XYZ file of C-alpha atoms in Angstrom:
670
model
C -13.008 17.193 6.262
C -14.689 18.961 3.340
C -14.919 17.710 -0.220
C -13.140 20.846 -1.359
C -10.165 20.079 0.872
C -10.094 16.498 -0.408
C -9.898 17.801 -3.959
C -7.008 20.062 -2.983
C -5.167 17.144 -1.382
C -5.682 14.931 -4.415
C -4.513 17.701 -6.725
C -1.398 18.128 -4.620
C -0.617 14.418 -4.944
C -1.108 14.423 -8.693
C 1.058 17.492 -9.222
C 4.061 16.251 -7.231
C 7.450 16.164 -8.808
C 9.933 13.328 -8.235
C 11.963 13.497 -5.052
C 14.834 11.016 -4.752
C 13.475 7.505 -4.085
C 11.604 8.321 -0.893
C 7.979 7.337 -0.586
C 5.498 4.513 0.008
C 2.644 5.043 -2.419
C -0.889 3.659 -2.366
C -1.218 1.312 -5.366
C -4.672 2.618 -6.313
C -3.105 6.078 -6.757
C 0.128 4.943 -8.365
C -0.936 6.501 -11.670
C 0.276 9.787 -10.151
C 3.808 8.307 -10.056
C 3.918 6.443 -13.375
C 5.579 9.243 -15.318
C 8.415 9.370 -12.794
C 8.607 5.574 -12.611
C 8.875 5.290 -16.382
C 11.605 7.909 -16.477
C 13.568 5.623 -14.143
C 13.085 2.445 -16.133
C 9.623 1.006 -15.451
C 8.085 -0.380 -18.653
C 4.542 -1.299 -17.622
C 1.360 0.628 -16.808
C -0.403 1.632 -13.615
C -3.058 -0.996 -14.379
C -0.361 -3.667 -14.384
C 0.423 -2.699 -10.788
C -3.110 -2.307 -9.478
C -6.473 -3.006 -11.073
C -9.799 -4.293 -9.854
C -11.001 -4.992 -13.394
C -8.232 -7.371 -14.459
C -5.500 -9.451 -12.895
C -2.624 -7.261 -11.737
C 0.471 -7.484 -9.560
C -1.620 -6.892 -6.431
C -3.114 -10.348 -6.987
C 0.341 -11.904 -6.670
C 1.217 -10.178 -3.368
C -0.029 -11.272 0.061
C 0.106 -10.139 3.650
C 1.963 -13.114 5.133
C 1.001 -13.896 8.722
C 0.476 -10.765 10.780
C 3.331 -8.595 9.623
C 5.255 -9.724 6.526
C 4.793 -9.891 2.768
C 4.869 -12.802 0.360
C 4.585 -13.269 -3.404
C 3.117 -15.930 -5.674
C 5.554 -17.503 -8.153
C 3.418 -20.187 -9.759
C -0.104 -20.944 -10.878
C -0.233 -23.622 -8.159
C -0.146 -21.364 -5.110
C 3.626 -21.487 -4.590
C 4.689 -18.586 -2.383
C 8.031 -17.022 -1.491
C 8.724 -14.984 1.619
C 11.607 -14.482 4.031
C 13.040 -17.251 6.187
C 12.611 -14.956 9.182
C 8.937 -14.399 8.310
C 8.296 -18.129 8.355
C 10.612 -18.676 11.312
C 7.893 -19.056 13.924
C 6.045 -21.652 11.836
C 9.270 -23.524 11.100
C 10.139 -23.540 14.796
C 6.716 -24.949 15.720
C 7.262 -27.788 13.247
C 10.748 -28.491 14.590
C 11.974 -30.821 17.321
C 15.227 -32.521 18.295
C 14.324 -35.371 15.928
C 13.183 -33.036 13.136
C 15.322 -29.924 13.534
C 14.171 -27.977 10.491
C 15.747 -24.812 11.877
C 19.253 -26.262 11.816
C 18.997 -28.628 8.860
C 16.255 -27.148 6.734
C 13.299 -28.914 5.165
C 12.429 -29.746 1.565
C 9.252 -31.546 0.556
C 9.926 -33.978 -2.260
C 6.282 -33.968 -3.284
C 3.106 -32.104 -2.396
C 2.142 -34.921 -0.099
C 5.150 -34.090 2.097
C 4.319 -30.403 2.502
C 3.745 -29.559 6.182
C 0.590 -27.733 7.377
C 1.375 -24.597 9.396
C -1.192 -24.281 12.165
C -2.390 -20.721 12.662
C -0.594 -19.276 9.634
C -2.704 -17.173 7.248
C -2.210 -15.085 4.125
C -4.404 -12.208 2.936
C -4.918 -10.989 -0.613
C -6.044 -7.417 -1.216
C -9.275 -7.574 -3.191
C -9.635 -3.822 -3.528
C -9.131 -0.499 -1.800
C -11.522 2.437 -1.996
C -11.369 6.045 -0.851
C -14.513 6.425 1.266
C -13.770 9.851 2.729
C -16.683 11.459 0.881
C -19.052 8.643 1.816
C -18.247 9.056 5.486
C -18.529 12.846 5.225
C -21.987 12.359 3.704
C -23.078 10.407 6.767
C -22.568 6.755 5.829
C -21.625 4.466 8.688
C -18.143 2.875 8.537
C -19.333 -0.340 10.200
C -22.112 -0.686 7.658
C -19.679 -0.185 4.782
C -17.399 -2.867 6.244
C -20.323 -5.236 6.783
C -21.444 -4.999 3.158
C -17.895 -5.525 1.878
C -17.338 -8.642 3.985
C -20.391 -10.283 2.419
C -18.976 -9.927 -1.085
C -17.020 -13.181 -1.028
C -15.941 -16.204 0.988
C -13.180 -15.444 3.450
C -13.571 -11.705 2.959
C -12.708 -9.288 5.724
C -12.587 -5.516 5.589
C -11.263 -2.562 7.533
C -11.058 1.193 7.271
C -7.626 2.768 7.419
C -6.692 6.389 7.987
C -4.233 8.150 5.684
C -2.574 11.504 6.349
C -3.789 11.427 9.964
C -7.448 11.175 9.046
C -7.502 13.518 6.057
C -8.402 10.518 3.898
C -10.075 7.250 4.859
C -9.787 4.110 2.751
C -11.722 0.875 2.815
C -9.527 -2.201 2.392
C -11.162 -5.491 1.440
C -9.151 -8.699 1.888
C -9.562 -12.397 1.278
C -7.925 -14.646 3.883
C -6.594 -18.173 3.279
C -5.930 -20.452 6.255
C -4.442 -23.642 4.791
C -0.780 -22.740 4.321
C 1.897 -25.432 4.082
C 5.674 -25.369 4.293
C 7.298 -26.527 1.057
C 10.950 -25.745 1.645
C 13.312 -23.820 3.856
C 17.095 -23.732 3.918
C 19.166 -24.520 7.015
C 19.419 -21.610 9.449
C 23.102 -21.269 8.559
C 21.839 -20.156 5.121
C 18.422 -18.628 5.857
C 19.660 -16.856 8.987
C 23.343 -16.758 8.072
C 25.206 -14.330 10.307
C 22.429 -14.254 12.913
C 22.251 -11.170 15.103
C 25.839 -10.215 14.269
C 25.079 -9.577 10.592
C 21.484 -8.433 11.095
C 20.967 -4.937 9.575
C 24.579 -5.017 8.327
C 26.102 -4.733 4.867
C 27.861 -6.615 3.313
C 25.212 -9.293 3.866
C 25.281 -12.952 2.838
C 21.921 -14.251 4.091
C 19.707 -16.548 2.017
C 16.636 -15.171 3.766
C 13.856 -17.086 2.038
C 11.379 -19.891 2.593
C 8.799 -21.480 0.314
C 5.168 -22.128 1.211
C 2.039 -23.120 -0.679
C -1.511 -21.833 -0.349
C -4.288 -24.432 -0.440
C -7.984 -23.884 -1.189
C -11.150 -25.924 -1.534
C -12.248 -27.470 -4.824
C -13.821 -24.133 -5.797
C -10.516 -22.267 -5.252
C -11.978 -20.558 -2.187
C -10.514 -20.251 1.330
C -10.979 -23.260 3.585
C -9.644 -24.633 6.852
C -6.973 -27.297 6.533
C -8.184 -30.481 4.889
C -6.432 -33.330 3.122
C -9.001 -32.754 0.358
C -7.848 -29.193 -0.319
C -5.947 -28.441 -3.519
C -3.278 -25.866 -4.437
C -4.721 -22.395 -4.853
C -4.799 -21.009 -8.387
C -3.997 -17.285 -8.185
C -5.195 -14.672 -10.646
C -1.592 -13.627 -11.197
C 1.891 -14.825 -10.321
C 5.293 -13.302 -10.963
C 7.622 -14.307 -13.730
C 11.043 -15.035 -12.230
C 13.957 -13.311 -13.953
C 17.257 -15.198 -13.982
C 19.126 -12.373 -15.710
C 20.082 -10.581 -12.497
C 20.485 -6.906 -11.681
C 23.081 -4.248 -12.399
C 23.946 -0.913 -10.832
C 21.320 1.659 -11.786
C 18.580 -0.842 -12.705
C 15.012 0.119 -11.804
C 13.530 -1.753 -8.835
C 10.083 -1.689 -7.293
C 8.998 -3.013 -3.899
C 5.385 -4.149 -3.517
C 4.444 -4.966 0.053
C 3.024 -4.083 3.449
C 5.237 -1.553 5.284
C 4.190 -1.425 8.912
C 4.901 1.910 10.549
C 6.657 5.156 9.665
C 6.584 8.576 11.316
C 7.724 10.912 8.560
C 5.777 13.974 9.712
C 6.177 13.941 13.498
C 7.534 17.052 15.171
C 10.863 17.388 16.980
C 9.357 16.512 20.383
C 8.528 13.039 19.089
C 11.989 12.478 17.607
C 13.648 13.665 20.818
C 11.608 11.114 22.783
C 12.533 8.311 20.374
C 16.259 9.064 20.138
C 16.965 10.075 23.733
C 14.422 8.231 25.875
C 12.452 5.395 24.302
C 15.014 3.646 22.092
C 17.848 3.738 24.685
C 15.553 2.265 27.348
C 14.340 -0.538 25.083
C 17.843 -1.326 23.826
C 19.171 -1.704 27.389
C 16.296 -3.938 28.498
C 16.479 -6.190 25.468
C 20.235 -6.500 25.844
C 19.677 -8.028 29.289
C 17.015 -10.426 27.999
C 19.141 -11.505 25.041
C 22.169 -12.139 27.251
C 20.132 -14.482 29.451
C 18.505 -16.351 26.572
C 21.728 -16.617 24.530
C 23.627 -18.143 27.440
C 20.875 -20.724 27.936
C 20.722 -21.549 24.226
C 24.456 -22.133 24.115
C 24.136 -24.719 26.899
C 21.504 -26.994 25.353
C 20.375 -27.723 21.749
C 16.796 -28.263 22.926
C 16.734 -24.786 24.473
C 18.302 -23.355 21.316
C 15.292 -24.581 19.319
C 12.788 -23.819 22.069
C 13.819 -20.166 22.357
C 14.880 -19.548 18.749
C 11.786 -17.631 17.676
C 11.673 -15.634 20.921
C 15.339 -14.697 20.581
C 14.859 -13.621 16.972
C 11.795 -11.533 17.828
C 13.631 -9.718 20.621
C 16.840 -9.184 18.670
C 15.423 -7.795 15.441
C 14.013 -4.544 16.858
C 16.837 -4.357 19.433
C 19.477 -3.932 16.756
C 17.245 -1.789 14.557
C 16.767 0.724 17.386
C 20.531 0.977 17.837
C 20.974 1.958 14.193
C 18.001 4.299 14.386
C 19.518 6.255 17.281
C 22.863 6.517 15.515
C 21.214 7.634 12.279
C 18.992 10.269 13.882
C 21.940 11.740 15.735
C 24.198 11.629 12.682
C 21.583 13.503 10.643
C 20.757 15.919 13.449
C 17.090 15.146 12.870
C 15.835 16.775 16.059
C 17.485 20.095 15.278
C 16.490 19.937 11.588
C 12.895 19.397 12.644
C 13.118 22.312 15.072
C 14.427 24.621 12.351
C 11.640 23.503 9.991
C 9.118 24.148 12.771
C 10.535 27.635 13.389
C 9.940 28.478 9.744
C 6.478 26.939 9.870
C 5.604 28.927 13.006
C 6.685 32.183 11.346
C 4.507 31.355 8.323
C 1.555 30.368 10.524
C 1.737 33.378 12.841
C -0.880 35.419 10.954
C -3.162 32.441 10.210
C -5.595 31.968 13.118
C -6.318 28.319 12.302
C -2.611 27.407 12.537
C -0.971 30.119 14.654
C -0.847 28.164 17.926
C -0.924 24.643 16.504
C 2.687 23.742 17.329
C 2.346 25.059 20.864
C -0.720 22.877 21.325
C 1.099 19.828 19.966
C 4.137 20.353 22.193
C 1.920 20.723 25.239
C 0.181 17.444 24.380
C 3.534 15.672 24.126
C 4.543 17.114 27.502
C 1.355 15.879 29.169
C 1.717 12.336 27.834
C 5.441 11.652 27.682
C 5.950 10.185 31.157
C 2.827 8.029 31.063
C 3.695 6.652 27.630
C 7.217 5.878 28.810
C 5.645 3.918 31.672
C 3.471 2.022 29.190
C 6.533 1.089 27.137
C 8.421 0.076 30.271
C 5.657 -2.361 31.242
C 5.729 -3.836 27.729
C 9.491 -4.326 27.765
C 9.698 -5.794 31.282
C 6.801 -7.337 33.199
C 4.685 -8.171 30.161
C 7.521 -10.157 28.580
C 7.400 -12.876 31.257
C 5.821 -16.205 30.385
C 4.755 -17.536 33.795
C 2.236 -14.789 34.705
C 0.804 -15.118 31.200
C 0.374 -18.862 31.785
C -2.038 -18.030 34.585
C -4.139 -15.842 32.304
C -4.057 -18.385 29.473
C -5.056 -21.215 31.792
C -8.077 -19.200 32.921
C -9.071 -18.772 29.276
C -8.155 -22.252 27.992
C -8.643 -24.523 30.991
C -6.035 -27.256 31.204
C -5.330 -27.310 27.448
C -1.990 -25.548 27.745
C 0.389 -27.861 25.886
C 1.139 -25.458 23.041
C 2.215 -22.752 25.502
C 4.515 -24.963 27.553
C 6.285 -26.225 24.453
C 8.338 -23.016 24.338
C 8.588 -22.424 28.099
C 11.546 -23.115 30.375
C 10.887 -22.163 34.028
C 14.562 -21.641 34.891
C 15.094 -19.236 31.995
C 11.844 -17.451 32.694
C 12.795 -17.104 36.372
C 16.116 -15.506 35.411
C 14.341 -13.168 33.013
C 11.768 -12.293 35.668
C 14.438 -11.345 38.194
C 16.217 -9.120 35.675
C 13.051 -7.462 34.378
C 11.450 -6.782 37.759
C 14.682 -5.208 38.985
C 14.858 -3.042 35.851
C 11.205 -2.081 36.177
C 11.676 -0.997 39.796
C 14.794 1.005 38.914
C 13.312 2.768 35.876
C 9.662 3.415 36.810
C 8.967 7.159 37.205
C 8.438 8.371 40.744
C 4.944 7.744 41.983
C 4.087 5.154 39.310
C 5.337 1.994 41.032
C 2.281 -0.156 41.906
C 1.829 -0.130 45.682
C 0.974 -3.842 45.664
C 4.290 -4.612 43.953
C 6.164 -2.394 46.405
C 4.528 -4.295 49.257
C 5.477 -7.676 47.783
C 9.111 -6.704 47.340
C 9.220 -5.316 50.872
C 7.633 -8.472 52.300
C 10.179 -10.813 50.717
C 13.163 -8.504 51.051
C 14.151 -7.879 47.415
C 12.910 -8.185 43.845
C 14.898 -11.419 43.420
C 13.455 -12.954 46.587
C 9.907 -12.092 45.526
C 10.434 -13.732 42.124
C 11.874 -16.833 43.804
C 8.746 -17.035 45.954
C 6.505 -16.812 42.861
C 8.372 -19.476 40.872
C 8.885 -21.787 43.861
C 5.195 -21.837 44.752
C 3.209 -21.384 41.534
C 1.395 -24.419 40.147
C 1.756 -22.917 36.673
C 5.490 -23.653 36.596
C 4.774 -27.289 35.674
C 2.109 -28.188 33.088
C 1.267 -31.291 35.145
C 0.056 -29.176 38.088
C -1.883 -26.497 36.226
C -5.151 -28.126 37.246
C -4.215 -27.683 40.921
C -3.758 -23.903 40.674
C -6.057 -21.669 42.692
C -7.147 -18.070 42.225
C -4.501 -16.892 44.697
C -1.651 -18.681 42.939
C 1.386 -16.334 43.157
C 1.806 -16.221 39.356
C -1.850 -15.301 38.916
C -1.473 -12.748 41.681
C 1.552 -11.188 39.941
C -0.372 -11.036 36.671
C -3.292 -9.314 38.408
C -0.987 -6.739 40.024
C 0.577 -5.935 36.666
C -2.665 -5.674 34.731
C -4.505 -3.624 37.367
C -1.799 -0.998 37.077
C -1.003 -1.339 33.377
C -1.613 2.017 31.647
C -4.062 0.677 29.059
C -5.142 4.153 28.069
C -1.718 4.697 26.514
C -1.809 1.678 24.221
C -0.573 2.944 20.846
C 2.084 2.103 18.262
C 4.112 5.121 19.345
C 3.826 8.276 21.422
C 2.572 10.298 18.453
C -0.261 7.825 17.880
C -1.952 8.635 21.191
C -5.395 10.083 20.522
C -4.713 13.478 22.138
C -1.581 13.947 20.027
C -2.677 12.228 16.833
C -5.850 14.338 16.629
C -3.699 17.428 16.059
C -1.701 15.928 13.211
C -4.608 16.024 10.767
C -4.610 19.822 10.992
C -0.798 19.889 10.963
C -0.631 17.878 7.720
C -3.143 20.183 6.058
C -1.096 23.161 7.197
C 2.154 21.634 5.943
C 0.674 21.137 2.473
C -0.027 24.845 2.323
C 3.274 25.846 3.885
C 5.470 23.475 1.827
C 3.646 22.786 -1.467
C 6.735 21.390 -3.255
C 7.240 18.616 -0.685
C 6.291 15.084 -1.726
C 3.671 13.944 0.775
C 2.883 10.229 1.001
C 0.834 8.585 3.765
C 2.744 7.055 6.653
C 2.987 3.274 6.532
C 0.267 1.388 8.413
C 0.528 -2.229 7.140
C -1.492 -1.507 4.014
C -0.288 -2.397 0.534
C 2.207 0.113 -0.887
C 4.544 0.636 -3.818
C 8.070 1.957 -3.379
C 10.556 2.322 -6.214
C 14.171 3.210 -6.774
C 17.258 1.662 -8.305
C 20.017 -0.836 -7.609
C 22.848 1.121 -5.983
C 25.812 0.841 -3.681
C 26.774 3.693 -1.371
C 29.620 5.403 0.405
C 29.618 3.879 3.880
C 32.363 6.138 5.203
C 35.006 8.458 3.843
C 36.929 6.472 1.242
C 34.875 3.306 1.848
C 32.427 2.484 -0.952
C 30.168 -0.524 -0.643
C 29.283 -2.225 -3.915
C 25.698 -3.212 -4.572
C 26.133 -7.001 -4.423
C 27.623 -9.909 -2.490
C 28.475 -13.431 -3.638
C 28.862 -16.988 -2.422
C 32.578 -16.375 -2.049
C 31.738 -14.028 0.816
C 29.624 -16.704 2.487
C 32.525 -19.151 2.418
C 34.932 -16.476 3.658
C 32.753 -16.049 6.774
C 32.304 -19.797 7.294
C 33.158 -20.808 10.864
C 32.224 -24.297 12.158
C 32.639 -23.097 15.751
C 29.849 -20.491 15.509
C 26.266 -21.714 14.986
C 25.182 -18.790 12.797
C 28.263 -19.090 10.565
C 28.588 -22.878 10.383
C 27.897 -23.297 6.658
C 26.321 -26.656 5.710
C 28.912 -29.074 4.354
C 26.959 -29.462 1.140
C 27.462 -25.757 0.415
C 31.192 -26.023 1.069
C 31.393 -28.945 -1.340
C 29.439 -27.098 -4.030
C 31.702 -24.069 -3.708
C 34.841 -26.210 -3.866
C 33.645 -27.874 -7.069
C 32.200 -24.671 -8.569
C 29.050 -26.615 -9.424
C 26.598 -23.699 -9.605
C 24.286 -24.812 -12.390
C 22.048 -22.175 -13.944
C 22.831 -19.669 -11.166
C 26.563 -19.404 -11.792
C 27.886 -16.072 -13.073
C 31.276 -14.536 -13.760
C 32.049 -11.421 -11.716
C 35.454 -9.750 -11.792
C 36.831 -12.884 -13.429
C 35.437 -15.149 -10.681
C 32.866 -17.887 -11.258
C 30.419 -17.544 -8.361
C 26.762 -17.093 -7.341
C 25.134 -13.741 -6.470
C 23.689 -13.712 -2.950
C 22.299 -10.269 -1.984
C 21.985 -6.806 -3.494
C 21.263 -3.226 -2.434
C 18.721 -0.754 -3.786
C 17.350 2.645 -2.853
C 13.748 1.586 -2.194
C 12.041 3.106 0.858
C 11.138 0.167 3.105
C 10.374 -0.620 6.725
C 9.129 -3.470 8.915
C 6.367 -5.352 7.097
C 8.258 -5.108 3.811
C 10.094 -8.263 4.844
C 9.382 -10.802 2.116
C 8.278 -8.182 -0.415
C 8.919 -8.939 -4.066
C 11.641 -6.866 -5.695
C 10.486 -6.265 -9.241
C 12.441 -5.028 -12.265
C 11.261 -2.616 -14.935
C 9.540 -5.427 -16.838
C 7.538 -6.541 -13.820
C 9.662 -9.634 -13.188
C 10.830 -10.914 -9.815
C 14.565 -10.325 -9.244
C 14.789 -10.608 -5.465
C 13.090 -10.805 -2.076
C 13.454 -7.818 0.241
C 14.483 -8.696 3.791
C 16.317 -5.853 5.520
C 17.819 -2.384 5.508
C 21.378 -1.364 6.156
C 22.097 -0.297 9.711
C 22.615 3.306 8.619
C 19.129 3.226 7.041
C 17.014 2.319 10.037
C 16.209 5.952 10.840
C 14.342 6.091 7.487
C 11.084 5.479 9.372
C 11.535 9.091 10.513
C 14.004 10.664 8.084
C 14.982 9.212 4.717
C 18.550 10.008 3.661
C 18.958 9.118 -0.040
C 22.740 9.067 0.217
C 22.817 6.053 2.541
C 19.318 4.571 2.826
C 19.410 1.152 1.187
C 17.199 -1.897 1.346
C 18.775 -5.354 1.230
C 17.354 -8.185 -0.876
C 18.300 -11.779 -1.470
C 19.003 -12.262 -5.182
C 16.430 -14.569 -6.748
C 19.279 -16.459 -8.401
C 20.550 -17.444 -4.941
C 17.041 -18.609 -4.036
C 16.990 -20.824 -7.129
C 20.544 -22.037 -6.479
C 19.864 -23.075 -2.859
C 16.530 -24.680 -3.809
C 18.262 -26.720 -6.520
C 21.736 -27.548 -5.236
C 21.166 -27.623 -1.461
C 17.486 -28.568 -1.263
C 17.323 -30.919 -4.230
C 13.932 -29.415 -5.043
C 14.458 -28.257 -8.619
C 11.147 -29.938 -9.482
C 9.551 -26.743 -8.182
C 10.969 -24.864 -11.157
C 8.616 -26.829 -13.408
C 5.654 -24.856 -12.077
C 7.410 -21.476 -12.160
C 7.710 -19.122 -15.098
C 11.478 -18.613 -15.427
C 12.885 -16.105 -17.869
């Protein structure tokens, strides 16, 4: 990568014209977008969004856990994110006696806030383009090492943009003492469950409240009763004025993974092979878990986080397949590639590039499918993993058995081994597994043997397990045959394929200079912007940009767990006692719940602050519409919408349901 080419790439970014609301922009380069942002209603500067010389919005945004976003809303470390982002921590704190999932939790003072073991948040200290430094011979590990010594709790990484055409250093500061402050009942925070997930109209109060704690010097520290609330450099002002159709909105968060520039071979694999396989397998797992949860409230809590984790991507993939086929993305990509090939024909450096890329996909497709099949079947089982964990942790296995039910895991194992055997490409079935199935007569009989004889089934007998325990043996068979060399986020991220995309992106910039190129999402901090907007869902069916509490009550059903609205909310609605959050819409006195906007989002943007043109918090992003889920590959501005919980609903639930209005005293409300 030459310096001259870097200059050309940077110039291309700076000269881009506005294209719809597509794009996830690096905050350090957002100055290239400010003119367009201001034309759409943004009233602040690029330095207000990102600066390393003064406090900016980046100092109020965190990577929450390992894959969500959160935002600071007070000078005392108070943090908002999605209910589903905090779900795993809430589940770990829950029990039959303290069922915070069903009934919610609200600390009445800081002394009642609950420590969340293992939960972390990361602040971005700075990001730096180090492409030139690396080209001049500096060592990436050395650069990282120096950066991590700059402050307490610092960690650093290098991240590739545009398939290696630019390399950035990201420096973070990690905090480890995070405590739960408040969370609504699941029938609010997860209202509608899997049925409403990815669907509009939406009525989910998808938020939870946490607090970051630090040592007396305001630095990261492990949990201690002596720690004090963290004092951030910046926190968001909370707007109580609401949003209207056409209002500017900005998302600031950590989108996880997009594939905007992949060729048609990749999209064909996703839409016709990978997604359908994963949808079918997860459907079987969800059916088994759901039936067990319905039979026992303890199991419902025990498997709540697992169910949610399986179901989220399961439904997203269904919408993605529908969207890609509706848009004809594969054929559109092929037509674009035909034009590119004609342009590249007389350019030696690009003439055979597409042929090379297609050949690489062909060589790797079956093996990568096998890798995904392992991940969605045999590697989802708990019992074999118990054997590995016991080897690593000795007999200290209590935290793993807390969410383990041997009968459910046995049923899952039977289903997944049968699916694995039926779907594995010819010649790729492990011989040892074939022998085991043959010895016991069927996949079901082999699984029964494993679960009937393994000492890992019961935590009380873990210490009696031997090296030839059948669960350990099954784990060894799986891992000896697991295609580790194909570990990647997606087929296009395999080294042999990915290495060609750097050249392809450079070629596309020359071929299509008017196209707005932004780096694919990779869980680094990004800015996306757009406007509040409804959309035409189908011919003659227009969906407005907002929902209200009236819609929550209309869906209320005491016989269905996910729709069984808490009685307190029914009573509030009956009385119309909405406090500061009440508004009049179409002559009705109600409370706003969710709203739509055109921001380009993906997984990882869950919990991201939704910011108005004045830089104030108006909502918390938590989802996309089902017809938008293909936006990781193709963004369709006519229907792609992100879904956010209105901040006024957050305040309303915190006050009227949680009785925690004391928290408002530390917020800046406007």
